[in-house]
PDB file of N, CA and C in Angstrom:
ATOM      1  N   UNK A 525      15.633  29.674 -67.547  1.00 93.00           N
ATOM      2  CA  UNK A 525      15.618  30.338 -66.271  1.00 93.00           C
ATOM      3  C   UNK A 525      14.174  30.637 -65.883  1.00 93.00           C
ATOM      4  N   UNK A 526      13.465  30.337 -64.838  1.00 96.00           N
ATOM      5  CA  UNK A 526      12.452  30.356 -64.185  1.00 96.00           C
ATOM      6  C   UNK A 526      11.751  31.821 -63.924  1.00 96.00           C
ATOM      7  N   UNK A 527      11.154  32.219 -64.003  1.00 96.00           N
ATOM      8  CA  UNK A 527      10.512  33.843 -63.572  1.00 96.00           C
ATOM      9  C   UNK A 527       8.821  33.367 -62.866  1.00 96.00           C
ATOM     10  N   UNK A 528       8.657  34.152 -61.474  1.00 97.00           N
ATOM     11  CA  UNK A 528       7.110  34.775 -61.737  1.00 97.00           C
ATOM     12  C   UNK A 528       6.817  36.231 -60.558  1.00 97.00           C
ATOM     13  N   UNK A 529       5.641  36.242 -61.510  1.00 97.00           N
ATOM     14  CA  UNK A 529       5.242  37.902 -60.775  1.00 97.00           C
ATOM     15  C   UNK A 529       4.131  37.633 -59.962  1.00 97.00           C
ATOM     16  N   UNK A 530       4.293  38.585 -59.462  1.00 97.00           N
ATOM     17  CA  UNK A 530       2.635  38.643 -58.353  1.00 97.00           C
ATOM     18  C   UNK A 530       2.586  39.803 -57.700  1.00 97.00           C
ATOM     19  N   UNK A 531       0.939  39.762 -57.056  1.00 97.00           N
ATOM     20  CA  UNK A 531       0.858  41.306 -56.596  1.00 97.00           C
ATOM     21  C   UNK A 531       0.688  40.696 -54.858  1.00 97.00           C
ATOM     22  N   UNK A 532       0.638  41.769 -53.975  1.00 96.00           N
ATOM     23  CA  UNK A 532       0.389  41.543 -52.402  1.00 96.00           C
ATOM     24  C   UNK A 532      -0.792  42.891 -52.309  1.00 96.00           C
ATOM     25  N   UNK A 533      -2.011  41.782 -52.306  1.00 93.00           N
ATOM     26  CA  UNK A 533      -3.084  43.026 -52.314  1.00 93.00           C
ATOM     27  C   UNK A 533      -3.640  43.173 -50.407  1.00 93.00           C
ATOM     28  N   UNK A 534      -4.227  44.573 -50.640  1.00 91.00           N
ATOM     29  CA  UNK A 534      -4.706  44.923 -49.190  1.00 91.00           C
ATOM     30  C   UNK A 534      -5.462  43.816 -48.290  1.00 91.00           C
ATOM     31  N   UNK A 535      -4.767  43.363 -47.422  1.00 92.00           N
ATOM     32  CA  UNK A 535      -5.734  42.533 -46.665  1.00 92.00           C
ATOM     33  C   UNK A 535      -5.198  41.111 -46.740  1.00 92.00           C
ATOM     34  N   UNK A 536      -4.347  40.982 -47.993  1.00 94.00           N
ATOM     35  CA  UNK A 536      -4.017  39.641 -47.926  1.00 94.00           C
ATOM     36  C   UNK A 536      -2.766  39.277 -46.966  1.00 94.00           C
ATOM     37  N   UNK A 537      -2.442  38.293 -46.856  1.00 94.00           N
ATOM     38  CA  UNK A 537      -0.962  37.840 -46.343  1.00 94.00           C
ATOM     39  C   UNK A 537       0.143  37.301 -47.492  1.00 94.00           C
ATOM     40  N   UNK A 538      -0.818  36.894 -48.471  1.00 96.00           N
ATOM     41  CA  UNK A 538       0.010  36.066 -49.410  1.00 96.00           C
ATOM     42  C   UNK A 538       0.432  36.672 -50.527  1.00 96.00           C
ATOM     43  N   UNK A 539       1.218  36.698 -51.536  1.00 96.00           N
ATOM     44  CA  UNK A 539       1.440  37.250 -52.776  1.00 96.00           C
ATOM     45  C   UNK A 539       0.653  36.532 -53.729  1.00 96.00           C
ATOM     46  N   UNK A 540      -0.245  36.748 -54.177  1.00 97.00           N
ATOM     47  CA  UNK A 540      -1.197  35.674 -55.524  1.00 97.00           C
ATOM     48  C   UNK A 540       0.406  36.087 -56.640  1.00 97.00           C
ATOM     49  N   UNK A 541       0.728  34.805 -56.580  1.00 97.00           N
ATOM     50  CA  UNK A 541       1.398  35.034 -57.945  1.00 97.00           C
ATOM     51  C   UNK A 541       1.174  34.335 -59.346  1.00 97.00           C
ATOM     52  N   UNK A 542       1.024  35.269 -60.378  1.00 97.00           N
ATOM     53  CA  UNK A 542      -0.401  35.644 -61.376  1.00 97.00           C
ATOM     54  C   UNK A 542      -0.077  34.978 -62.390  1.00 97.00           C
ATOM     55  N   UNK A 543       1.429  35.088 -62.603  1.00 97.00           N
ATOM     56  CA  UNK A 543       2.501  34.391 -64.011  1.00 97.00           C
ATOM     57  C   UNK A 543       3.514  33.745 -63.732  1.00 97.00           C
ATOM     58  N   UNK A 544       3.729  32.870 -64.179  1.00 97.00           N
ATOM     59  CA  UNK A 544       5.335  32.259 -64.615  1.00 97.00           C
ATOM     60  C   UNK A 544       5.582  31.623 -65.387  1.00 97.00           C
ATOM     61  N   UNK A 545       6.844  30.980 -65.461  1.00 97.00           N
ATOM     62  CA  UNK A 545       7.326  30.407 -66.750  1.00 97.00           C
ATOM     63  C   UNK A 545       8.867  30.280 -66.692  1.00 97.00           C
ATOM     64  N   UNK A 546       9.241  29.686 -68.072  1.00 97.00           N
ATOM     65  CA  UNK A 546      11.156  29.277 -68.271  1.00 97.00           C
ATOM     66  C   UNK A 546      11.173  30.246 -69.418  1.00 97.00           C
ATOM     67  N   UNK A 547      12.137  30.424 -69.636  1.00 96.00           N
ATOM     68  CA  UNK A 547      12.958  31.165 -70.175  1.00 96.00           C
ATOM     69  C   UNK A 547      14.265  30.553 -70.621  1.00 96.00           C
ATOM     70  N   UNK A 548      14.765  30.624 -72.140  1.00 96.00           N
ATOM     71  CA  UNK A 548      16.345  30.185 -72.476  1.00 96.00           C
ATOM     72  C   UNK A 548      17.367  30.776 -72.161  1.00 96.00           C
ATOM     73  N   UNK A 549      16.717  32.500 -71.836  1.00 93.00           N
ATOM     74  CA  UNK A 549      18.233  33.091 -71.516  1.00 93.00           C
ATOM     75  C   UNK A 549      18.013  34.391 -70.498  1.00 93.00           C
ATOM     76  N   UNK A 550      19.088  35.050 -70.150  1.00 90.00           N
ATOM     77  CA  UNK A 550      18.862  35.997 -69.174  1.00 90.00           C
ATOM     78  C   UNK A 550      17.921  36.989 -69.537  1.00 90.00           C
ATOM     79  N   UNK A 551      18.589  37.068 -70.612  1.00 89.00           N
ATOM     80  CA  UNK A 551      17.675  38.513 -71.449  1.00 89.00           C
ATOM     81  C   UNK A 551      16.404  38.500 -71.422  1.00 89.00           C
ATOM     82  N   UNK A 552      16.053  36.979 -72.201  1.00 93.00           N
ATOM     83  CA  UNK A 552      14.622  36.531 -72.686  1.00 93.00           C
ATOM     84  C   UNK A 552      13.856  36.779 -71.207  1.00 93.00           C
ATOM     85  N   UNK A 553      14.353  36.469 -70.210  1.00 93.00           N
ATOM     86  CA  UNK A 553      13.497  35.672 -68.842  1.00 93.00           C
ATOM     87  C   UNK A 553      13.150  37.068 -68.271  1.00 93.00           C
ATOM     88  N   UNK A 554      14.103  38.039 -68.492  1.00 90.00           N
ATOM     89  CA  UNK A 554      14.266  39.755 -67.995  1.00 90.00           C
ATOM     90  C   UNK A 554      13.285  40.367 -68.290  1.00 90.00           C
ATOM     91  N   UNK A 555      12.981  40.357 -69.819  1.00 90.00           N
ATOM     92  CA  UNK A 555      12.164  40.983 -70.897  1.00 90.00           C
ATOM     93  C   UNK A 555      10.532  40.463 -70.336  1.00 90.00           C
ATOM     94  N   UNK A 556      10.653  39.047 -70.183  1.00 94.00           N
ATOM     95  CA  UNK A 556       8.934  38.527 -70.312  1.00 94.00           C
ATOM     96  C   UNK A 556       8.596  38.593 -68.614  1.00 94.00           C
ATOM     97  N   UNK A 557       9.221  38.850 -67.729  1.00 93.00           N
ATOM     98  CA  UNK A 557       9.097  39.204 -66.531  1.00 93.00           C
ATOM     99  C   UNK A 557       8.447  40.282 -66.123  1.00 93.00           C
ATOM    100  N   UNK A 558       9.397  41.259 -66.664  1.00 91.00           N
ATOM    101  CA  UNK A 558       9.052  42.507 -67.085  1.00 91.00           C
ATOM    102  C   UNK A 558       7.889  42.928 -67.609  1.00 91.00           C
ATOM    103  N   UNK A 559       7.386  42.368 -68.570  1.00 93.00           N
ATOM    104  CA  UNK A 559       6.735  42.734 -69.462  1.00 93.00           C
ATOM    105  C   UNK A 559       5.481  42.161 -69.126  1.00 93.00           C
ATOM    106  N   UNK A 560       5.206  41.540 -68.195  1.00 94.00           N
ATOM    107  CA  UNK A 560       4.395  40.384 -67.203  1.00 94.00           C
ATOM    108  C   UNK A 560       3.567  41.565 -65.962  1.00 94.00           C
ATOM    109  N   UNK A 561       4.825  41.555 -65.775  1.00 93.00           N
ATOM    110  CA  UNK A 561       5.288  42.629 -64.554  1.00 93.00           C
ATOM    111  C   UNK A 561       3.889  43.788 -65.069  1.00 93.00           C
ATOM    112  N   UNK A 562       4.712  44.732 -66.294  1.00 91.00           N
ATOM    113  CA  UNK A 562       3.936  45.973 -66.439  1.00 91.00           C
ATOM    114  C   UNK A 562       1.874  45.854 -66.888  1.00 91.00           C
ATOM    115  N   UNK A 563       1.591  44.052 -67.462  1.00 93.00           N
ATOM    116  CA  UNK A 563      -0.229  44.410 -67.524  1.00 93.00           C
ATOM    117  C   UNK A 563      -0.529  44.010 -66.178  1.00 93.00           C
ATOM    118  N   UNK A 564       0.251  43.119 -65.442  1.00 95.00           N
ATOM    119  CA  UNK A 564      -0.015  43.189 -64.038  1.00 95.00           C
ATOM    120  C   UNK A 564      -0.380  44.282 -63.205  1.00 95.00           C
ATOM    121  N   UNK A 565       0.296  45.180 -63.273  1.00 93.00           N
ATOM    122  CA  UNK A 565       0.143  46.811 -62.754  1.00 93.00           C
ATOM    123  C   UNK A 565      -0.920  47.740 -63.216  1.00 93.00           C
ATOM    124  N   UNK A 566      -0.942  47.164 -64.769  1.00 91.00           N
ATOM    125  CA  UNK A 566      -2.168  47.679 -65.559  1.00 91.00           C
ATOM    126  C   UNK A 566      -3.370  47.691 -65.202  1.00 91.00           C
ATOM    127  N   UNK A 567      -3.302  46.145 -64.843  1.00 93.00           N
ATOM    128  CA  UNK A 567      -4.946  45.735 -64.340  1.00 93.00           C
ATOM    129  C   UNK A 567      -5.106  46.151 -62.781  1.00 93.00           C
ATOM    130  N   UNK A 568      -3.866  46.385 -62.096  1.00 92.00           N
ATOM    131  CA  UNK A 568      -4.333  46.275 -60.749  1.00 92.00           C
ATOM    132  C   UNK A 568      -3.895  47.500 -60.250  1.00 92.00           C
ATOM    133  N   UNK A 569      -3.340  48.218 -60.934  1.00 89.00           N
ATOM    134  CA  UNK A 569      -3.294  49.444 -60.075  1.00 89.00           C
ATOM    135  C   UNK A 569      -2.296  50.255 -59.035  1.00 89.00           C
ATOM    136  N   UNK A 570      -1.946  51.479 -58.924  1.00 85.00           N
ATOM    137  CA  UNK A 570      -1.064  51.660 -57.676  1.00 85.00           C
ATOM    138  C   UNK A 570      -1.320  51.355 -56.475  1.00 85.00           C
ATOM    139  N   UNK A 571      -0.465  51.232 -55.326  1.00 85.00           N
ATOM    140  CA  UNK A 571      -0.860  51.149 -54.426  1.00 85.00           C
ATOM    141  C   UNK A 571      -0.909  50.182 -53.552  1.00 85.00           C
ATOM    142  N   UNK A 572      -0.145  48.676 -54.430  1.00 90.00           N
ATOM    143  CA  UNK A 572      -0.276  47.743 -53.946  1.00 90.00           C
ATOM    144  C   UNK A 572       1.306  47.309 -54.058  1.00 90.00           C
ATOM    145  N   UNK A 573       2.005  46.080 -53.507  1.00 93.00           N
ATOM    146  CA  UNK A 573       3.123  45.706 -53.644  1.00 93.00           C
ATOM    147  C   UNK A 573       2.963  44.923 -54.588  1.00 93.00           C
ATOM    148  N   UNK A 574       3.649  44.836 -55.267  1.00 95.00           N
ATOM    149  CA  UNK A 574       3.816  43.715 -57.301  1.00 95.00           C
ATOM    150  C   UNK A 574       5.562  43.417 -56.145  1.00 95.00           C
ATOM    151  N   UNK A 575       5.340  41.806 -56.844  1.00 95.00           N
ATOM    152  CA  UNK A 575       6.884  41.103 -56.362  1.00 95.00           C
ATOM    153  C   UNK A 575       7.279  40.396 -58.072  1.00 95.00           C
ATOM    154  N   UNK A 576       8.629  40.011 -58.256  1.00 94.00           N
ATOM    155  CA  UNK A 576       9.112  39.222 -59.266  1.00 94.00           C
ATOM    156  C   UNK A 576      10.071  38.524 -58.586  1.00 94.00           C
ATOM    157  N   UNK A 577      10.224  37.216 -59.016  1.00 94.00           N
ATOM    158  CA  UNK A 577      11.235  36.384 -58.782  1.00 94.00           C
ATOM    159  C   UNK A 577      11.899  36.022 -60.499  1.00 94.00           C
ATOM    160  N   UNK A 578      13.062  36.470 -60.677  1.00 92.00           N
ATOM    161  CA  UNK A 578      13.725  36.399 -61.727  1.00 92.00           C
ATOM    162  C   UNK A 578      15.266  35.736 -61.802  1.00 92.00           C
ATOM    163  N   UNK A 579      15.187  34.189 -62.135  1.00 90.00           N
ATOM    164  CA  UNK A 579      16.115  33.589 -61.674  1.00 90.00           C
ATOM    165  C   UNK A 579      16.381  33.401 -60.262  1.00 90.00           C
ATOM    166  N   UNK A 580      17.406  33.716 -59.479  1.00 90.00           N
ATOM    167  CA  UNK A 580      17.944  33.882 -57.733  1.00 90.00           C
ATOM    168  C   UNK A 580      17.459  35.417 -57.394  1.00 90.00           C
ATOM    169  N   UNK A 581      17.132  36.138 -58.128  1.00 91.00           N
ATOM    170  CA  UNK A 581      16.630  37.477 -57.808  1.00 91.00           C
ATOM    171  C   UNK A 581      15.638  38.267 -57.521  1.00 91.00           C
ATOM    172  N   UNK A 582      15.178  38.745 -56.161  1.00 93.00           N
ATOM    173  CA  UNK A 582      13.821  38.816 -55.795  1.00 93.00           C
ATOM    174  C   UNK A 582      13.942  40.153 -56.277  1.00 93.00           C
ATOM    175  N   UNK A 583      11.989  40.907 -56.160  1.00 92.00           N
ATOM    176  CA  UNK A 583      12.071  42.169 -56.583  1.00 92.00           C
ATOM    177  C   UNK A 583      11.037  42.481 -56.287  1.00 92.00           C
ATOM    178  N   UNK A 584      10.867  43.923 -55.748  1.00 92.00           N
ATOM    179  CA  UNK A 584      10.056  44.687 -54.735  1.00 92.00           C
ATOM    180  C   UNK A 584       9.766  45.893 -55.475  1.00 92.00           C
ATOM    181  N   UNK A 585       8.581  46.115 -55.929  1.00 90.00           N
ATOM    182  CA  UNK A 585       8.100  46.798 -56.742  1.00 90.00           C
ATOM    183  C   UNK A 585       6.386  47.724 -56.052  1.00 90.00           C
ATOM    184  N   UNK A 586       6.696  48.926 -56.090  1.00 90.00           N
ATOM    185  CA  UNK A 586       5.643  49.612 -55.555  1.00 90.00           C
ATOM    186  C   UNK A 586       5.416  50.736 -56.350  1.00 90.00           C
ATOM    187  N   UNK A 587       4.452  50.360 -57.334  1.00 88.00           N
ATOM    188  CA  UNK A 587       4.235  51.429 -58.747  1.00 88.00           C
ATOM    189  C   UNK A 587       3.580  53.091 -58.075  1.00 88.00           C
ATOM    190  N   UNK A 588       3.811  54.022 -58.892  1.00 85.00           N
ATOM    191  CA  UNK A 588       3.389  55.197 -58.512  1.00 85.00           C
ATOM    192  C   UNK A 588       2.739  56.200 -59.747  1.00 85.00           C
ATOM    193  N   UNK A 589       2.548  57.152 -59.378  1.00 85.00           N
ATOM    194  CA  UNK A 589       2.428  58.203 -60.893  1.00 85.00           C
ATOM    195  C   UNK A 589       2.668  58.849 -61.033  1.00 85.00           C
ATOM    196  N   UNK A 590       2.654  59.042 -62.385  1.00 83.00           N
ATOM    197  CA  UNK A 590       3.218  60.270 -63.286  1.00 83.00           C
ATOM    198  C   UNK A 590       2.614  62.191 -62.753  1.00 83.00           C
ATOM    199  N   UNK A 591       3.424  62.961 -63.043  1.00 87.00           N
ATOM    200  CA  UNK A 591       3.146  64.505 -62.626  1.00 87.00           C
ATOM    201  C   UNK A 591       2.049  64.982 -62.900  1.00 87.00           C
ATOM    202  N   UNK A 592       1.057  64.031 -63.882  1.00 89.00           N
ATOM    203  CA  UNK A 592      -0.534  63.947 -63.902  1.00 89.00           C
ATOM    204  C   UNK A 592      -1.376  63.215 -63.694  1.00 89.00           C
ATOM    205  N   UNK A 593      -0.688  62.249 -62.577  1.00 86.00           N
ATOM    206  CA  UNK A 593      -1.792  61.060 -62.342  1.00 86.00           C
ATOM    207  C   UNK A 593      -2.251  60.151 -62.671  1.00 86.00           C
ATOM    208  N   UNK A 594      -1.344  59.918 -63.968  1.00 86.00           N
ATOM    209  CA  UNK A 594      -1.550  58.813 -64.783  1.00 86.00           C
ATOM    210  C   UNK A 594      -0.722  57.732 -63.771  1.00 86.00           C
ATOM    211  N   UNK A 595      -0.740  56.326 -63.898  1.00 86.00           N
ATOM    212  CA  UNK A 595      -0.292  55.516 -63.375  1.00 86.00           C
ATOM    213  C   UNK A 595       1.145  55.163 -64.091  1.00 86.00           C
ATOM    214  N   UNK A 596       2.170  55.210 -63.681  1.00 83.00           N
ATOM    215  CA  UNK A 596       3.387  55.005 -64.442  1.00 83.00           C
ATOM    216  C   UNK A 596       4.001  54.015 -64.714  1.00 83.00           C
ATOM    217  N   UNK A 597       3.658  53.421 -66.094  1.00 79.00           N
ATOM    218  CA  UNK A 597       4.248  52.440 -66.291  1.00 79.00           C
ATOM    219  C   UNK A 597       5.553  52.360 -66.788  1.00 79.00           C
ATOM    220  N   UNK A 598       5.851  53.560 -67.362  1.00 75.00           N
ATOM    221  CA  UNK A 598       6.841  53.455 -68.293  1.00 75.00           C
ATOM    222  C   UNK A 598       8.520  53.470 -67.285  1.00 75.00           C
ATOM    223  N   UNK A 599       8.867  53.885 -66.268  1.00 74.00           N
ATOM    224  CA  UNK A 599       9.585  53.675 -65.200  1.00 74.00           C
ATOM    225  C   UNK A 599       9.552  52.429 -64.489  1.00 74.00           C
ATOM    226  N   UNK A 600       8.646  52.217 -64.300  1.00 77.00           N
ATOM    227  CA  UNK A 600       8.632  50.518 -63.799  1.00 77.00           C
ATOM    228  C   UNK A 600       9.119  49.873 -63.543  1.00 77.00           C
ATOM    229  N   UNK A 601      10.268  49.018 -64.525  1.00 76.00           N
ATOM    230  CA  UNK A 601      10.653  48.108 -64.620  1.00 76.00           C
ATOM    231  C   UNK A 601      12.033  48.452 -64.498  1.00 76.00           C
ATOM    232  N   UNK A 602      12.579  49.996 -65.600  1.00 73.00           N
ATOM    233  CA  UNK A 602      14.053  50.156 -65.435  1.00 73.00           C
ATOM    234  C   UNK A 602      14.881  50.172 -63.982  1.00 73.00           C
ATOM    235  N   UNK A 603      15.732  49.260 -64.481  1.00 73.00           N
ATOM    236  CA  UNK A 603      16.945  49.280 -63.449  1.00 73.00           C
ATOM    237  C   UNK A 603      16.481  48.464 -62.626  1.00 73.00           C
ATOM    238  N   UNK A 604      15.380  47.545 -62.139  1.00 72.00           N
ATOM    239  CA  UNK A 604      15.281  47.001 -61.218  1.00 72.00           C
ATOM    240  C   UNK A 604      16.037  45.500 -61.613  1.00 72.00           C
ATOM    241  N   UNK A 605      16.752  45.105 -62.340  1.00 73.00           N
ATOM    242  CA  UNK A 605      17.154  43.604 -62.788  1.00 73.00           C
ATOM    243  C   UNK A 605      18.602  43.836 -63.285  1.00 73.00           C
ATOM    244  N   UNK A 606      19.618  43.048 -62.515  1.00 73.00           N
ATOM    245  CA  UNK A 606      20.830  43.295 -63.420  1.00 73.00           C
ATOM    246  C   UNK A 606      20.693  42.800 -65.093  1.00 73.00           C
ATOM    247  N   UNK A 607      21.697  43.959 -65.644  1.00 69.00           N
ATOM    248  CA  UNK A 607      21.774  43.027 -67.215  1.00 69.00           C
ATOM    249  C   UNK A 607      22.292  42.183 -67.703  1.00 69.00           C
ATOM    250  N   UNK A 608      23.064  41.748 -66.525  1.00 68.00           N
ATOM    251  CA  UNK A 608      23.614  40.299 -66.522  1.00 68.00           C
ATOM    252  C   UNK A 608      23.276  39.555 -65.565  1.00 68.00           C
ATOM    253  N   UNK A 609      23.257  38.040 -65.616  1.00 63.00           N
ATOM    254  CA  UNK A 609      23.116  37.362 -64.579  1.00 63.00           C
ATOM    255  C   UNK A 609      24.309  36.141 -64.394  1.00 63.00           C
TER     256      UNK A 609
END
């Protein structure tokens, strides 16, 4: 199953999308998406739109922070992907 991520930075029109790849199974493709997903955010920061395409499933992602300003990664990702496909 196919996955990639990307961010939509200020000014652009386009989504640079940063990663992709196959995957053998739902889980696997979920996990490395994901997990794609969260140094993506790392390096780039709140504030911007991060997209995933995961299998037929688009995803709209607009990171925020934590009750001290830390950038939140750890919320991120949950719940945005069914656990089945």
């Amino acid at each position: 199953m196919r996955w990639k991520v990307g961010v939509l930075r200020p000014g652009c029109e386009n989504v640079d999308w940063t990663a992709s790849g196959v995957e053998a199974t739902w889980t696997r493709t979920q996990r490395r998406a994901c997990d794609e997903l969260r140094q993506l955010v790392a390096v780039e920061g709140a504030g911007m739109e991060y997209r995933m395409q995961v299998g037929s499933v688009p995803v709209y992602v607009w990171p925020g922070v934590d009750v001290v300003g830390r950038l939140d990664l750890d919320n991120l990702t949950g719940g945005v992907l069914p656990a089945e496909l």
